[in-house]
Structures are given as C-alpha cells and as structure tokens.
Phi, psi and omega in degrees: 000314176304322176296315183296319184273357177071039182231173176283151169290145182220138175240119181258130179244127178278125180265320179203152179228120180234094184068235181272359182261142174228132181257128177254156188246139180289142179263125174246120183264015181276347178270358185276116182285151183259078186262026184297322178292319176294325177293317183296319179301309184300307191289318179294327177293316175301322178293320177300313181299313182298313181298317178295321179291329179285320177296317181295320176300308177306323187283322181292316179309316183292324181297314180297320183290321179294323178296316180295322181294318184289324185286326176296315180290327176288332179291320183290334185266354184297313182287356190264145178283146178294144182257000000 
C-alpha cells in the first residue's frame, strides 16, 4: 500500500487509548531474533522424516502384499500333484 501511495512503510502500535487521544509506541526491530536458518533446518528435517516414514509405510504395504501373494500361491499348489 505504501508503494501505491508513494510513501514510506509505516507501522503504528497503539500503546494506550484515552478517549479520542491515542499514544503510540515506537517500534524497534532489534529485539526480533533472526532464526530463519533454524526454522529452515527444522522444517526440512521434518520433511525428511515424513518422507522416510512414508517410504517405510509403502515398503511395509508392499511386503504385506507380496507375502499375501506368496501364501495365496502356495495354498493353491498344495493339493496338486508334482509334475
């Protein structure tokens, strides 16, 4: 909005309101920590763990399906005479 209006960006923080009067407090950004690297490491680590767990789940589903197919195949050949 500041760019559209041709002004500088401005943030107003209300400190106290007394009727029609408002006192604003100056905003100091020096106390805001810059933890972007920590956040990036955290979220990418969570994504890796999620991908690993998904891969493990898919592997287990495949193992269960393969085991079921082997049991089904062995059950169908039990009653037959060897050729």
